[in-house]
Amino acid sequence: MKNATDNKQVLYSQLAEKIYQFIKENNMKPGDRLPGERTLAAKWQVSRPTLREAIRELANQGVIYVEVGKGTYVADYVEGRQLHISLALKNFLELFEIKNVLERYSLQKVIPTISEERLDHLEQIAVQMNAVAQLGIMPKDMDHQFHRYLVESYGNREISNLVWNMIIMYESFDDELYGYFKSIGYDYEAILLKTFPYHVSMVQRMKERNVEEALKNYDSIVDLDLEMYAKIRE
């Protein structure tokens, strides 16, 4: 059970995220001054001490800075966003790890028993994804369809729901992460596009009922994802 301190910390973090979103939505630039404490506290119906804790959290992240007697200002946008993403990445990668463990387990269990009909459908999706990727286009929705169908083929509804909910949870972070990559000129899509041939190969090995080789292909997909996310740590 969370204690009062934990609950307060969650509140500060949630409020800090609202302030951060306010900065983004209003296209505020480095050096722009935020509205005063009274205005922001009224906007989100919180006390001024609570607001100050949220501001302190964002200042520690490098997103904003405070000049005593003058106000609160936006710090360097790219550097501040990078630190914000770096801190969020830890939680994201924990979800990513859990999702991969469950998905890999489902893959390992389903290979000996999955029907040829379902394998044909998976192969069809994989081939279509790879064809689109070869054109330099990211087949994001098809990729989600592929992985959801794969996990659902195991037949464990709880695992399937857990994996899908995790995908939804970190997809919102993906949008912010990819926005950051674009702002620094990092070609993240070049890495993601490399994953799709492994999807095709993985299904082919599944059709051969070759668990070991199918898992190797799955691991190659995960390794490329992690290679992309490692850019944040540089």
mmCIF file of C-alpha atoms in Angstrom:
data_model
loop_
_atom_site.group_PDB
_atom_site.id
_atom_site.type_symbol
_atom_site.label_atom_id
_atom_site.label_comp_id
_atom_site.label_asym_id
_atom_site.label_seq_id
_atom_site.Cartn_x
_atom_site.Cartn_y
_atom_site.Cartn_z
ATOM 1 C CA MET A 1 0.000 0.000 0.000
ATOM 2 C CA LYS A 2 1.315 3.447 -0.877
ATOM 3 C CA ASN A 3 1.900 5.827 2.006
ATOM 4 C CA ALA A 4 1.141 9.567 2.035
ATOM 5 C CA THR A 5 4.636 10.430 0.835
ATOM 6 C CA ASP A 6 4.266 8.158 -2.187
ATOM 7 C CA ASN A 7 0.898 9.700 -3.045
ATOM 8 C CA LYS A 8 2.302 13.212 -2.838
ATOM 9 C CA GLN A 9 5.188 12.248 -5.098
ATOM 10 C CA VAL A 10 2.754 10.849 -7.667
ATOM 11 C CA LEU A 11 0.768 14.108 -7.510
ATOM 12 C CA TYR A 12 3.924 16.210 -8.007
ATOM 13 C CA SER A 13 4.965 14.058 -10.969
ATOM 14 C CA GLN A 14 1.517 14.238 -12.578
ATOM 15 C CA LEU A 15 1.456 18.002 -12.177
ATOM 16 C CA ALA A 16 4.991 18.284 -13.551
ATOM 17 C CA GLU A 17 3.838 16.376 -16.642
ATOM 18 C CA LYS A 18 0.901 18.804 -17.061
ATOM 19 C CA ILE A 19 3.271 21.770 -16.928
ATOM 20 C CA TYR A 20 5.563 20.082 -19.433
ATOM 21 C CA GLN A 21 2.623 19.448 -21.787
ATOM 22 C CA PHE A 22 1.546 23.093 -21.326
ATOM 23 C CA ILE A 23 4.993 24.201 -22.522
ATOM 24 C CA LYS A 24 4.781 21.950 -25.582
ATOM 25 C CA GLU A 25 1.190 22.792 -26.499
ATOM 26 C CA ASN A 26 1.907 26.516 -26.333
ATOM 27 C CA ASN A 27 5.100 26.159 -28.402
ATOM 28 C CA MET A 28 7.109 27.909 -25.710
ATOM 29 C CA LYS A 29 10.764 28.508 -26.535
ATOM 30 C CA PRO A 30 13.896 28.688 -24.350
ATOM 31 C CA GLY A 31 13.735 31.870 -22.313
ATOM 32 C CA ASP A 32 9.930 32.175 -22.456
ATOM 33 C CA ARG A 33 8.363 32.963 -19.089
ATOM 34 C CA LEU A 34 5.654 30.692 -17.694
ATOM 35 C CA PRO A 35 2.491 32.180 -16.150
ATOM 36 C CA GLY A 36 2.802 33.029 -12.463
ATOM 37 C CA GLU A 37 2.297 30.527 -9.661
ATOM 38 C CA ARG A 38 -1.149 31.884 -8.768
ATOM 39 C CA THR A 39 -2.352 31.449 -12.366
ATOM 40 C CA LEU A 40 -0.972 27.931 -12.760
ATOM 41 C CA ALA A 41 -2.231 26.808 -9.345
ATOM 42 C CA ALA A 42 -5.730 28.019 -10.242
ATOM 43 C CA LYS A 43 -5.547 26.404 -13.687
ATOM 44 C CA TRP A 44 -4.999 22.926 -12.243
ATOM 45 C CA GLN A 45 -6.746 23.563 -8.910
ATOM 46 C CA VAL A 46 -3.759 22.732 -6.726
ATOM 47 C CA SER A 47 -2.097 24.507 -3.849
ATOM 48 C CA ARG A 48 0.885 26.735 -4.503
ATOM 49 C CA PRO A 49 3.200 24.528 -2.377
ATOM 50 C CA THR A 50 2.200 21.547 -4.531
ATOM 51 C CA LEU A 51 2.850 23.584 -7.664
ATOM 52 C CA ARG A 52 6.295 24.577 -6.368
ATOM 53 C CA GLU A 53 7.205 20.913 -5.842
ATOM 54 C CA ALA A 54 6.220 20.137 -9.438
ATOM 55 C CA ILE A 55 8.246 23.123 -10.666
ATOM 56 C CA ARG A 56 11.211 21.926 -8.614
ATOM 57 C CA GLU A 57 10.931 18.483 -10.224
ATOM 58 C CA LEU A 58 10.946 19.980 -13.734
ATOM 59 C CA ALA A 59 13.845 22.250 -12.816
ATOM 60 C CA ASN A 60 15.815 19.204 -11.650
ATOM 61 C CA GLN A 61 15.097 17.625 -15.039
ATOM 62 C CA GLY A 62 16.451 20.687 -16.828
ATOM 63 C CA VAL A 63 13.142 21.527 -18.503
ATOM 64 C CA ILE A 64 12.685 24.889 -16.754
ATOM 65 C CA TYR A 65 14.641 27.197 -14.467
ATOM 66 C CA VAL A 66 13.575 29.644 -11.786
ATOM 67 C CA GLU A 67 14.919 33.150 -11.253
ATOM 68 C CA VAL A 68 14.049 34.304 -7.757
ATOM 69 C CA GLY A 69 11.878 37.399 -7.814
ATOM 70 C CA LYS A 70 11.431 37.219 -11.583
ATOM 71 C CA GLY A 71 9.649 33.988 -12.490
ATOM 72 C CA THR A 72 9.925 30.566 -14.088
ATOM 73 C CA TYR A 73 11.374 30.193 -17.565
ATOM 74 C CA VAL A 74 11.698 27.489 -20.206
ATOM 75 C CA ALA A 75 15.216 26.063 -20.350
ATOM 76 C CA ASP A 76 16.912 24.852 -23.526
ATOM 77 C CA TYR A 77 14.111 22.886 -25.207
ATOM 78 C CA VAL A 78 16.159 20.118 -26.804
ATOM 79 C CA GLU A 79 18.421 19.531 -23.806
ATOM 80 C CA GLY A 80 15.515 19.740 -21.404
ATOM 81 C CA ARG A 81 13.442 17.355 -23.453
ATOM 82 C CA GLN A 82 16.358 14.947 -23.735
ATOM 83 C CA LEU A 83 16.686 14.788 -19.952
ATOM 84 C CA HIS A 84 12.935 14.461 -19.567
ATOM 85 C CA ILE A 85 12.934 11.553 -22.004
ATOM 86 C CA SER A 86 15.998 9.996 -20.371
ATOM 87 C CA LEU A 87 14.222 9.908 -17.021
ATOM 88 C CA ALA A 88 11.029 8.535 -18.566
ATOM 89 C CA LEU A 89 12.988 5.965 -20.569
ATOM 90 C CA LYS A 90 13.801 3.940 -17.456
ATOM 91 C CA ASN A 91 10.119 3.239 -16.791
ATOM 92 C CA PHE A 92 9.472 2.704 -20.481
ATOM 93 C CA LEU A 93 12.250 0.115 -20.785
ATOM 94 C CA GLU A 94 10.905 -1.752 -17.772
ATOM 95 C CA LEU A 95 7.542 -2.074 -19.565
ATOM 96 C CA PHE A 96 9.356 -2.976 -22.766
ATOM 97 C CA GLU A 97 11.238 -5.760 -20.975
ATOM 98 C CA ILE A 98 8.085 -7.234 -19.435
ATOM 99 C CA LYS A 99 6.292 -7.088 -22.777
ATOM 100 C CA ASN A 100 9.169 -8.867 -24.499
ATOM 101 C CA VAL A 101 9.395 -11.595 -21.846
ATOM 102 C CA LEU A 102 5.665 -12.341 -22.184
ATOM 103 C CA GLU A 103 5.743 -12.192 -25.970
ATOM 104 C CA ARG A 104 8.821 -14.395 -26.220
ATOM 105 C CA TYR A 105 7.279 -16.919 -23.816
ATOM 106 C CA SER A 106 4.095 -16.994 -25.900
ATOM 107 C CA LEU A 107 6.105 -17.491 -29.082
ATOM 108 C CA GLN A 108 8.077 -20.364 -27.581
ATOM 109 C CA LYS A 109 4.922 -22.108 -26.380
ATOM 110 C CA VAL A 110 2.825 -21.585 -29.493
ATOM 111 C CA ILE A 111 5.258 -22.817 -32.175
ATOM 112 C CA PRO A 112 4.621 -26.569 -31.702
ATOM 113 C CA THR A 113 0.825 -26.186 -31.743
ATOM 114 C CA ILE A 114 -0.129 -23.169 -33.854
ATOM 115 C CA SER A 115 -2.273 -24.082 -36.831
ATOM 116 C CA GLU A 116 -1.085 -23.794 -40.402
ATOM 117 C CA GLU A 117 -3.972 -21.434 -41.067
ATOM 118 C CA ARG A 118 -2.777 -18.984 -38.411
ATOM 119 C CA LEU A 119 0.804 -19.341 -39.617
ATOM 120 C CA ASP A 120 -0.286 -18.496 -43.146
ATOM 121 C CA HIS A 121 -2.032 -15.379 -41.854
ATOM 122 C CA LEU A 122 1.023 -14.334 -39.852
ATOM 123 C CA GLU A 123 3.220 -14.876 -42.884
ATOM 124 C CA GLN A 124 0.911 -12.798 -45.036
ATOM 125 C CA ILE A 125 1.124 -9.885 -42.587
ATOM 126 C CA ALA A 126 4.902 -10.239 -42.267
ATOM 127 C CA VAL A 127 5.458 -10.285 -46.026
ATOM 128 C CA GLN A 128 3.210 -7.247 -46.509
ATOM 129 C CA MET A 129 5.016 -5.378 -43.726
ATOM 130 C CA ASN A 130 8.387 -6.138 -45.218
ATOM 131 C CA ALA A 131 7.250 -5.007 -48.678
ATOM 132 C CA VAL A 132 6.045 -1.684 -47.257
ATOM 133 C CA ALA A 133 9.253 -1.303 -45.235
ATOM 134 C CA GLN A 134 11.325 -1.863 -48.379
ATOM 135 C CA LEU A 135 9.684 1.303 -49.735
ATOM 136 C CA GLY A 136 10.950 3.211 -46.704
ATOM 137 C CA ILE A 137 7.484 3.436 -45.124
ATOM 138 C CA MET A 138 6.917 2.487 -41.490
ATOM 139 C CA PRO A 139 4.050 -0.110 -41.311
ATOM 140 C CA LYS A 140 3.271 0.666 -37.669
ATOM 141 C CA ASP A 141 -0.350 -0.509 -37.595
ATOM 142 C CA MET A 142 0.518 -3.730 -39.402
ATOM 143 C CA ASP A 143 3.317 -4.365 -36.918
ATOM 144 C CA HIS A 144 0.879 -4.029 -34.022
ATOM 145 C CA GLN A 145 -1.548 -6.344 -35.815
ATOM 146 C CA PHE A 146 1.226 -8.914 -36.310
ATOM 147 C CA HIS A 147 2.368 -8.975 -32.688
ATOM 148 C CA ARG A 148 -1.154 -8.993 -31.301
ATOM 149 C CA TYR A 149 -2.156 -11.906 -33.537
ATOM 150 C CA LEU A 150 1.012 -13.759 -32.557
ATOM 151 C CA VAL A 151 0.365 -13.479 -28.818
ATOM 152 C CA GLU A 152 -3.345 -14.236 -29.206
ATOM 153 C CA SER A 153 -2.383 -17.459 -31.013
ATOM 154 C CA TYR A 154 -1.051 -18.805 -27.709
ATOM 155 C CA GLY A 155 -4.575 -18.736 -26.331
ATOM 156 C CA ASN A 156 -3.821 -17.156 -22.944
ATOM 157 C CA ARG A 157 -6.184 -14.191 -22.763
ATOM 158 C CA GLU A 158 -4.515 -12.631 -19.707
ATOM 159 C CA ILE A 159 -1.074 -12.580 -21.322
ATOM 160 C CA SER A 160 -2.577 -11.234 -24.546
ATOM 161 C CA ASN A 161 -4.343 -8.406 -22.698
ATOM 162 C CA LEU A 162 -1.233 -7.556 -20.683
ATOM 163 C CA VAL A 163 0.946 -7.304 -23.780
ATOM 164 C CA TRP A 164 -1.588 -5.228 -25.681
ATOM 165 C CA ASN A 165 -2.120 -2.840 -22.754
ATOM 166 C CA MET A 166 1.637 -2.332 -22.492
ATOM 167 C CA ILE A 167 1.841 -1.510 -26.184
ATOM 168 C CA ILE A 168 -0.864 1.124 -25.725
ATOM 169 C CA MET A 169 0.858 2.551 -22.625
ATOM 170 C CA TYR A 170 4.237 3.119 -24.189
ATOM 171 C CA GLU A 171 2.956 4.139 -27.604
ATOM 172 C CA SER A 172 2.273 7.636 -26.245
ATOM 173 C CA PHE A 173 5.903 7.759 -25.133
ATOM 174 C CA ASP A 174 6.974 6.613 -28.599
ATOM 175 C CA ASP A 175 5.349 9.715 -30.109
ATOM 176 C CA GLU A 176 7.399 11.980 -27.878
ATOM 177 C CA LEU A 177 10.561 9.956 -28.346
ATOM 178 C CA TYR A 178 10.297 10.005 -32.131
ATOM 179 C CA GLY A 179 9.633 13.742 -32.013
ATOM 180 C CA TYR A 180 12.853 14.183 -30.089
ATOM 181 C CA PHE A 181 14.791 12.007 -32.553
ATOM 182 C CA LYS A 182 13.519 14.131 -35.437
ATOM 183 C CA SER A 183 14.563 17.338 -33.660
ATOM 184 C CA ILE A 184 18.179 16.145 -33.438
ATOM 185 C CA GLY A 185 18.212 14.679 -36.941
ATOM 186 C CA TYR A 186 18.476 11.045 -35.812
ATOM 187 C CA ASP A 187 17.209 8.576 -38.428
ATOM 188 C CA TYR A 188 15.472 6.157 -36.068
ATOM 189 C CA GLU A 189 13.320 4.750 -38.868
ATOM 190 C CA ALA A 190 16.409 3.329 -40.571
ATOM 191 C CA ILE A 191 16.864 1.036 -37.564
ATOM 192 C CA LEU A 192 13.198 0.095 -37.218
ATOM 193 C CA LEU A 193 12.927 -0.757 -40.899
ATOM 194 C CA LYS A 194 15.663 -3.358 -40.430
ATOM 195 C CA THR A 195 13.387 -5.369 -38.125
ATOM 196 C CA PHE A 196 10.853 -6.416 -40.754
ATOM 197 C CA PRO A 197 12.910 -9.026 -42.631
ATOM 198 C CA TYR A 198 13.337 -10.748 -39.249
ATOM 199 C CA HIS A 199 9.539 -10.903 -38.907
ATOM 200 C CA VAL A 200 9.346 -12.809 -42.186
ATOM 201 C CA SER A 201 12.196 -15.126 -41.243
ATOM 202 C CA MET A 202 10.673 -15.744 -37.808
ATOM 203 C CA VAL A 203 7.382 -16.929 -39.310
ATOM 204 C CA GLN A 204 9.231 -19.146 -41.773
ATOM 205 C CA ARG A 205 11.082 -20.801 -38.900
ATOM 206 C CA MET A 206 7.756 -21.159 -37.061
ATOM 207 C CA LYS A 207 6.369 -22.995 -40.081
ATOM 208 C CA GLU A 208 9.310 -25.374 -39.796
ATOM 209 C CA ARG A 209 8.475 -25.752 -36.056
ATOM 210 C CA ASN A 210 12.032 -24.609 -35.356
ATOM 211 C CA VAL A 211 11.675 -22.982 -31.933
ATOM 212 C CA GLU A 212 15.333 -22.086 -31.465
ATOM 213 C CA GLU A 213 15.742 -20.277 -34.789
ATOM 214 C CA ALA A 214 12.385 -18.508 -34.487
ATOM 215 C CA LEU A 215 13.428 -17.171 -31.075
ATOM 216 C CA LYS A 216 16.742 -15.986 -32.528
ATOM 217 C CA ASN A 217 14.838 -13.924 -35.075
ATOM 218 C CA TYR A 218 12.603 -12.518 -32.363
ATOM 219 C CA ASP A 219 15.673 -11.585 -30.309
ATOM 220 C CA SER A 220 17.143 -9.808 -33.343
ATOM 221 C CA ILE A 221 14.014 -7.639 -33.541
ATOM 222 C CA VAL A 222 14.323 -6.730 -29.867
ATOM 223 C CA ASP A 223 18.045 -5.989 -30.205
ATOM 224 C CA LEU A 224 17.364 -3.498 -32.985
ATOM 225 C CA ASP A 225 14.681 -1.792 -30.880
ATOM 226 C CA LEU A 226 17.140 -1.493 -28.006
ATOM 227 C CA GLU A 227 19.798 -0.132 -30.368
ATOM 228 C CA MET A 228 17.438 2.690 -31.246
ATOM 229 C CA TYR A 229 16.526 3.497 -27.648
ATOM 230 C CA ALA A 230 20.218 3.506 -26.678
ATOM 231 C CA LYS A 231 20.531 6.814 -28.561
ATOM 232 C CA ILE A 232 18.949 8.525 -25.568
ATOM 233 C CA ARG A 233 21.794 7.384 -23.327
ATOM 234 C CA GLU A 234 24.497 8.973 -25.464
#
